[in-house]
Short mmCIF file of C-alpha atoms and ligand atoms in Angstrom, two decimals:
data_model
loop_
_atom_site.label_atom_id
_atom_site.label_comp_id
_atom_site.label_asym_id
_atom_site.label_seq_id
_atom_site.Cartn_x
_atom_site.Cartn_y
_atom_site.Cartn_z
CA MET S 1 63.15 132.81 129.81
CA ILE S 2 67.07 133.78 129.49
CA PHE S 3 68.74 131.35 127.02
CA ASN S 4 72.39 131.02 127.63
CA ILE S 5 74.17 128.62 124.99
CA LEU S 6 76.54 127.46 127.33
CA ASN S 7 73.88 125.47 129.19
CA THR S 8 73.31 123.56 125.93
CA VAL S 9 76.82 123.06 125.01
CA ARG S 10 78.35 119.48 125.87
CA ASP S 11 80.87 119.77 128.94
CA SER S 12 83.54 117.76 126.64
CA ILE S 13 83.32 120.31 123.98
CA LYS S 14 83.42 123.60 126.20
CA GLY S 15 87.18 123.14 126.85
CA ILE S 16 87.89 122.10 123.45
CA LYS S 17 90.76 123.71 121.32
CA PRO S 18 89.76 123.60 117.77
CA TYR S 19 92.50 122.34 115.14
CA SER S 20 94.24 125.30 113.83
CA SER S 21 94.93 124.90 110.13
CA ALA S 22 97.66 126.36 108.11
CA ARG S 23 95.25 128.94 106.78
CA ASP S 24 93.80 129.79 110.11
CA GLU S 25 97.08 130.86 111.41
CA PHE S 26 97.86 133.08 108.35
CA ASN S 27 95.09 134.29 106.44
CA GLY S 28 96.43 137.70 104.58
CA ASP S 29 97.89 137.72 101.36
CA ALA S 30 101.28 136.57 100.54
CA GLU S 31 103.48 135.67 97.64
CA THR S 32 105.02 132.64 99.01
CA TYR S 33 102.75 129.88 100.62
CA LEU S 34 105.12 127.15 102.15
CA ASP S 35 102.95 126.53 105.33
CA ALA S 36 100.20 123.84 104.20
CA ASN S 37 102.25 121.11 102.48
CA GLU S 38 100.41 121.57 99.32
CA ASN S 39 101.76 121.03 95.81
CA PRO S 40 102.93 123.93 94.75
CA TYR S 41 102.15 123.70 91.03
CA SER S 42 98.71 125.70 90.19
CA SER S 43 95.39 123.67 89.08
CA VAL S 44 92.39 125.12 90.37
CA VAL S 45 92.61 122.93 93.35
CA ASN S 46 96.40 122.47 94.46
CA ARG S 47 95.64 124.84 97.41
CA TYR S 48 93.58 124.13 100.66
CA PRO S 49 90.13 126.08 100.45
CA ASP S 50 89.24 128.98 102.98
CA PRO S 51 88.42 127.18 106.17
CA MET S 52 85.76 129.76 107.07
CA GLN S 53 84.33 130.13 103.35
CA ILE S 54 84.21 134.11 103.85
CA GLU S 55 83.53 135.10 100.32
CA LEU S 56 81.00 132.71 99.95
CA LYS S 57 79.22 133.83 103.38
CA ALA S 58 79.64 137.29 102.28
CA ALA S 59 77.42 136.52 99.18
CA ILE S 60 74.89 134.53 101.41
CA ALA S 61 74.61 137.46 104.24
CA LYS S 62 73.86 139.88 101.40
CA ILE S 63 71.03 137.79 100.18
CA HIS S 64 69.49 136.96 103.78
CA ALA S 65 70.49 140.18 105.50
CA VAL S 66 72.34 138.64 107.94
CA ALA S 67 75.79 139.08 109.63
CA LEU S 68 78.84 136.77 108.51
CA ASP S 69 79.02 135.39 111.84
CA GLU S 70 75.45 134.32 112.11
CA ILE S 71 76.22 132.16 108.96
CA PHE S 72 77.30 128.41 109.11
CA LEU S 73 78.21 126.52 106.12
CA GLY S 74 78.25 122.46 105.87
CA ASN S 75 78.55 119.58 103.57
CA GLY S 76 74.59 119.70 103.10
CA SER S 77 72.28 120.35 105.90
CA ASP S 78 72.67 116.74 107.01
CA GLU S 79 76.42 118.03 108.28
CA VAL S 80 74.80 120.84 110.28
CA ILE S 81 72.20 118.18 111.81
CA ASP S 82 75.13 115.94 112.80
CA LEU S 83 77.17 118.81 113.95
CA CYS S 84 74.39 119.97 116.34
CA TYR S 85 74.33 116.47 117.94
CA ARG S 86 77.90 116.58 118.49
CA ALA S 87 78.16 120.05 119.59
CA PHE S 88 75.01 119.86 122.20
CA CYS S 89 74.31 116.22 123.31
CA GLU S 90 75.94 113.93 125.70
CA PRO S 91 75.67 110.59 123.91
CA GLY S 92 73.96 108.35 126.05
CA LEU S 93 72.58 110.87 128.55
CA ASP S 94 70.96 113.63 126.45
CA ARG S 95 67.59 113.72 124.57
CA VAL S 96 66.17 115.81 121.97
CA VAL S 97 62.69 115.85 120.22
CA ALA S 98 61.50 115.97 116.56
CA ILE S 99 57.99 116.39 115.05
CA SER S 100 56.66 113.11 113.42
CA PRO S 101 56.39 112.28 110.50
CA SER S 102 59.20 114.38 109.34
CA TYR S 103 62.79 114.39 107.65
CA GLY S 104 64.78 111.15 108.25
CA MET S 105 68.02 112.31 108.94
CA TYR S 106 67.07 113.95 112.33
CA SER S 107 66.48 110.35 113.71
CA VAL S 108 69.73 108.49 111.85
CA SER S 109 71.91 111.15 113.10
CA ALA S 110 70.59 110.66 116.63
CA GLU S 111 71.26 107.19 116.42
CA ILE S 112 74.70 107.56 114.86
CA ASN S 113 75.35 109.83 118.01
CA ASN S 114 73.92 107.72 120.48
CA VAL S 115 71.17 110.28 121.64
CA GLN S 116 67.59 109.50 122.40
CA LEU S 117 65.07 111.17 119.79
CA ASP S 118 61.71 111.11 121.02
CA ASN S 119 59.16 111.75 118.20
CA PHE S 120 56.24 114.17 118.85
CA LEU S 121 53.22 113.34 116.76
CA LEU S 122 51.59 115.56 114.66
CA ASN S 123 47.61 115.90 114.49
CA ASN S 124 45.74 113.99 112.23
CA ASP S 125 45.84 116.73 109.64
CA PHE S 126 49.40 117.22 110.17
CA SER S 127 49.07 120.75 112.56
CA LEU S 128 50.98 121.03 115.61
CA ASP S 129 49.93 121.02 119.36
CA VAL S 130 52.23 123.68 120.28
CA GLU S 131 51.35 123.45 124.31
CA ARG S 132 51.76 119.69 124.23
CA LEU S 133 55.12 119.87 122.56
CA ILE S 134 56.59 122.27 124.77
CA ASP S 135 55.46 120.30 127.73
CA PHE S 136 56.88 117.23 126.09
CA ALA S 137 60.26 118.59 125.12
CA LYS S 138 60.88 119.94 128.81
CA GLY S 139 64.67 118.74 129.21
CA ALA S 140 65.62 118.02 125.59
CA LYS S 141 68.37 119.58 124.16
CA PHE S 142 66.73 120.66 121.10
CA ILE S 143 63.55 120.36 118.96
CA PHE S 144 63.69 119.90 115.46
CA LEU S 145 60.97 121.39 113.33
CA CYS S 146 60.41 121.22 109.45
CA SER S 147 58.63 123.80 107.63
CA PRO S 148 57.38 123.14 105.08
CA ASN S 149 57.41 119.73 106.41
CA ASN S 150 58.69 116.82 104.65
CA PRO S 151 56.87 114.51 103.63
CA THR S 152 53.78 116.32 104.62
CA GLY S 153 54.26 119.72 102.88
CA ASN S 154 52.34 122.04 105.24
CA THR S 155 53.98 124.86 106.97
CA ILE S 156 54.32 125.80 110.75
CA PRO S 157 52.86 129.36 111.56
CA LYS S 158 55.12 131.86 112.60
CA THR S 159 53.07 132.23 116.11
CA ASP S 160 54.02 128.77 116.62
CA VAL S 161 57.53 128.96 116.22
CA VAL S 162 57.85 132.24 118.20
CA ALA S 163 55.69 130.37 121.04
CA ILE S 164 58.09 127.50 121.20
CA CYS S 165 61.35 129.72 121.00
CA GLN S 166 60.06 131.79 124.12
CA ALA S 167 58.84 128.75 126.16
CA PHE S 168 61.84 126.18 125.27
CA ASN S 169 64.94 126.23 127.26
CA GLY S 170 67.02 124.38 124.67
CA LEU S 171 67.52 125.00 120.99
CA VAL S 172 65.05 125.39 118.20
CA ILE S 173 66.21 123.85 114.81
CA LEU S 174 63.92 125.08 112.30
CA ASP S 175 64.37 123.19 108.90
CA GLU S 176 63.62 125.53 105.92
CA ALA S 177 64.70 123.26 103.03
CA TYR S 178 61.61 124.04 101.38
CA ILE S 179 60.88 127.52 102.13
CA ASP S 180 61.54 128.98 98.53
CA PHE S 181 58.34 127.04 97.29
CA SER S 182 56.23 128.36 100.20
CA THR S 183 53.81 131.53 100.62
CA ASP S 184 55.23 131.91 104.05
CA GLU S 185 58.43 134.01 104.49
CA SER S 186 61.73 132.43 105.90
CA LEU S 187 61.74 133.12 109.82
CA ILE S 188 65.67 134.10 109.71
CA PRO S 189 64.77 137.57 110.72
CA LEU S 190 63.66 135.74 113.89
CA ILE S 191 67.20 134.83 115.09
CA ASN S 192 67.99 138.38 116.13
CA GLN S 193 65.16 138.21 118.79
CA PHE S 194 65.66 134.49 119.84
CA PRO S 195 69.13 133.45 120.43
CA ASN S 196 67.97 129.49 120.74
CA LEU S 197 66.67 129.95 117.07
CA LEU S 198 68.95 127.90 114.60
CA ILE S 199 67.38 127.99 110.83
CA CYS S 200 68.64 125.48 108.22
CA GLN S 201 68.26 126.04 104.36
CA THR S 202 69.94 124.15 101.64
CA PHE S 203 71.23 124.72 98.00
CA SER S 204 69.84 121.24 97.18
CA LYS S 205 66.29 121.87 96.57
CA ALA S 206 65.27 125.13 94.77
CA TYR S 207 68.51 126.16 93.92
CA GLY S 208 69.13 123.09 92.07
CA MET S 209 72.53 121.98 93.40
CA ALA S 210 71.92 119.09 95.48
CA GLY S 211 75.12 117.56 93.92
CA ILE S 212 77.71 119.95 95.18
CA ARG S 213 76.49 119.21 98.91
CA LEU S 214 76.05 122.81 100.61
CA GLY S 215 73.80 123.76 103.57
CA LYS S 216 73.57 126.76 105.44
CA ALA S 217 72.54 127.35 109.11
CA PHE S 218 71.49 130.85 110.54
CA GLY S 219 71.40 131.66 113.97
CA ASP S 220 72.78 133.92 116.94
CA SER S 221 76.60 134.39 116.50
CA SER S 222 76.85 132.26 119.90
CA ILE S 223 75.36 129.17 118.49
CA ILE S 224 77.36 129.57 115.15
CA ALA S 225 80.94 129.90 116.88
CA TRP S 226 80.47 126.45 118.41
CA LEU S 227 79.30 124.69 115.31
CA ASN S 228 82.65 126.38 113.73
CA LYS S 229 84.44 125.14 116.95
CA ILE S 230 84.02 121.57 116.19
CA LYS S 231 83.64 121.39 112.24
CA PRO S 232 86.21 119.74 110.23
CA PRO S 233 88.33 122.40 109.33
CA TYR S 234 87.92 122.28 105.42
CA ASN S 235 84.50 120.87 105.37
CA LEU S 236 83.67 122.64 102.19
CA GLY S 237 85.72 121.89 98.94
CA THR S 238 86.79 124.38 96.40
CA LEU S 239 84.52 123.12 93.83
CA THR S 240 81.37 123.34 96.18
CA ILE S 241 82.54 127.16 97.05
CA ASP S 242 83.22 127.99 93.52
CA PHE S 243 80.44 126.39 91.91
CA ALA S 244 78.13 128.34 94.78
CA LEU S 245 79.61 131.63 94.42
CA ASN S 246 79.23 131.31 90.48
CA ALA S 247 75.70 130.39 90.58
CA LEU S 248 74.78 132.98 93.05
CA LYS S 249 76.05 135.62 90.60
CA ASN S 250 72.85 135.33 88.67
CA THR S 251 69.71 133.79 90.16
CA THR S 252 67.15 134.70 87.80
CA HIS S 253 66.92 131.21 86.09
CA PHE S 254 66.33 129.71 89.53
CA GLU S 255 63.61 132.02 90.41
CA ALA S 256 62.16 130.92 86.77
CA GLN S 257 62.11 127.31 87.62
CA LYS S 258 60.83 127.79 91.19
CA GLU S 259 57.94 129.51 89.53
CA GLU S 260 57.28 126.75 87.06
CA ILE S 261 57.88 124.25 89.77
CA ILE S 262 55.03 125.96 91.95
CA ARG S 263 52.77 126.34 88.83
CA GLU S 264 53.07 122.70 88.11
CA ARG S 265 52.50 121.88 91.54
CA THR S 266 48.98 123.78 91.42
CA ASN S 267 48.14 121.74 88.15
CA MET S 268 49.24 118.57 89.92
CA PHE S 269 47.10 119.06 92.92
CA ASP S 270 44.03 119.70 90.80
CA PHE S 271 44.69 116.65 88.64
CA LEU S 272 45.39 114.28 91.56
CA SER S 273 42.35 115.78 93.50
CA ASN S 274 40.12 114.93 90.65
CA SER S 275 41.90 111.19 90.07
CA PRO S 276 39.77 108.39 91.20
CA ALA S 277 43.08 106.31 92.07
CA ILE S 278 43.63 109.05 94.91
CA LEU S 279 41.69 109.02 97.98
CA LYS S 280 43.45 112.09 99.37
CA VAL S 281 45.75 114.99 98.51
CA PHE S 282 47.49 116.88 101.01
CA PRO S 283 48.03 120.56 100.24
CA SER S 284 51.81 121.28 99.82
CA GLU S 285 53.76 124.48 100.30
CA ALA S 286 56.78 122.38 99.10
CA ASN S 287 57.87 120.78 95.61
CA PHE S 288 56.21 117.62 96.24
CA ILE S 289 52.56 116.58 97.03
CA LEU S 290 51.75 113.55 99.57
CA VAL S 291 48.86 111.47 98.61
CA ARG S 292 46.97 108.83 100.08
CA VAL S 293 45.81 105.73 97.92
CA GLU S 294 44.10 102.55 98.38
CA SER S 295 47.09 100.68 98.66
CA ALA S 296 50.37 102.48 98.23
CA ASN S 297 52.69 99.26 98.07
CA ASN S 298 50.51 98.18 94.91
CA LEU S 299 50.53 101.49 93.43
CA TYR S 300 54.42 102.02 94.11
CA ALA S 301 55.31 98.64 92.33
CA GLN S 302 52.95 99.44 89.42
CA MET S 303 54.61 102.97 88.88
CA ILE S 304 58.03 101.39 89.15
CA LYS S 305 57.18 98.99 86.31
CA LYS S 306 56.33 102.16 84.34
CA GLY S 307 59.49 103.67 84.90
CA ILE S 308 58.26 106.12 87.44
CA ILE S 309 59.92 106.11 90.94
CA VAL S 310 58.03 108.24 93.80
CA ARG S 311 58.60 107.85 97.35
CA ASN S 312 56.70 105.45 99.39
CA ARG S 313 56.16 106.80 102.67
CA SER S 314 53.51 104.25 104.29
CA ASN S 315 55.42 103.15 106.89
CA GLN S 316 55.61 106.72 108.78
CA PRO S 317 53.57 107.62 111.28
CA LEU S 318 50.13 109.36 110.25
CA CYS S 319 51.18 108.54 106.43
CA GLU S 320 49.39 105.26 105.93
CA ASN S 321 49.53 104.45 102.44
CA CYS S 322 50.95 107.42 101.35
CA LEU S 323 53.05 108.22 98.43
CA ARG S 324 55.06 111.30 98.04
CA ILE S 325 55.41 112.36 94.60
CA THR S 326 58.18 115.35 93.66
CA ILE S 327 57.00 117.84 91.04
CA GLY S 328 59.01 117.30 88.10
CA THR S 329 59.24 118.66 84.38
CA PRO S 330 55.78 119.30 82.98
CA GLN S 331 56.92 116.33 80.98
CA GLU S 332 57.55 114.32 83.82
CA ASN S 333 54.26 115.50 85.46
CA GLU S 334 52.16 114.51 82.57
CA ARG S 335 53.91 110.92 82.62
CA VAL S 336 52.39 110.70 86.28
CA LYS S 337 49.27 112.06 85.33
CA GLU S 338 48.73 109.57 81.91
CA PHE S 339 49.66 106.63 84.18
CA LEU S 340 47.19 107.42 86.88
CA LYS S 341 44.37 107.78 84.22
CA THR S 342 44.85 104.21 83.38
CA GLN S 343 44.29 103.22 87.14
CA LEU S 344 40.66 102.38 88.04
C1 PLP F 401 66.21 117.52 101.05
C2 PLP F 401 66.37 117.81 102.49
C3 PLP F 401 67.19 118.67 103.28
C4 PLP F 401 68.21 118.81 102.26
O1 PLP F 401 69.55 118.24 102.76
P1 PLP F 401 71.16 118.42 102.23
O2 PLP F 401 71.93 117.64 103.08
O3 PLP F 401 71.35 119.83 102.26
O4 PLP F 401 70.98 117.84 100.93
C5 PLP F 401 67.33 119.15 104.48
N1 PLP F 401 66.26 118.93 105.39
C6 PLP F 401 64.73 118.36 104.73
C7 PLP F 401 63.87 118.12 105.52
C8 PLP F 401 64.99 117.79 103.40
O5 PLP F 401 63.99 117.25 102.73
#
């Protein structure tokens, strides 16, 4: 199948002329900047940030072995998701597909943009029926996949993603927010093979920077160009860009934290598997574990009384009486264990 992004872009976006900022029109080096109505007195933030975030993209390009024009940076992955709807979906007309259960922002963003989102239910063991999905998604503008998936914790095999990219005539948006915690490799190398694959990652989870709001998307430069065309000109602030650049200079402590979280996940999995209060523990490749209990509402309320907040996922499809427990520090995890020991 020959994929052409122009068949996916909204008609009303095709002809749009992006806002040209002062920093777009002149981006060399000069002594006197009187083009952007900024306050001339120097502080860290008196100047507008680089609208294309070139320095940060260069650092990220090196880490992931991609080209600068294959990277889009957003105000969290949430901005990337929203921009995809705005670039590719005609409100009230187009439809998209997401696996279900999965991340809530896919449907919230669909509603905000008045786009129909059709949920494709996973199998009972949270695996994906690829053939049926491909059939189900015919005519949709894009498919959201999430691997490792939130809240189920399992991954989608590479062969499945490849089969979907090959057979589907729209965009495949693969959310890899939790990929750093997984034994599966990121599928970023596949963007060179499939011009309809967009992969999202984030600084919010393994990289420990949820507070700066920084999401990344990787894809063929033809997709990335459309996101750049419609994004708010200065979508990332100077503080976010500088903080991330600085953090990327040395990532060894993130690696160490990640290893500890993975070790703790194994401990927690073993503990939960042997706890009489837990009916089922779902294996996880992310930094959380989904469990099924007798009454999720009841246990959730009791945990709150002890000051332990987990996520009640009971009202999600296939997640009846399920709680999602984030892996914390060893001390925090110990509190969960001590609490569960008092149950039953
Ligand atoms: C946490 C999470 C994100 C992160 O979103 P940001 O806006 O980058 O913080 C993205 N996708 C999934 C599935 C998540 O669980």
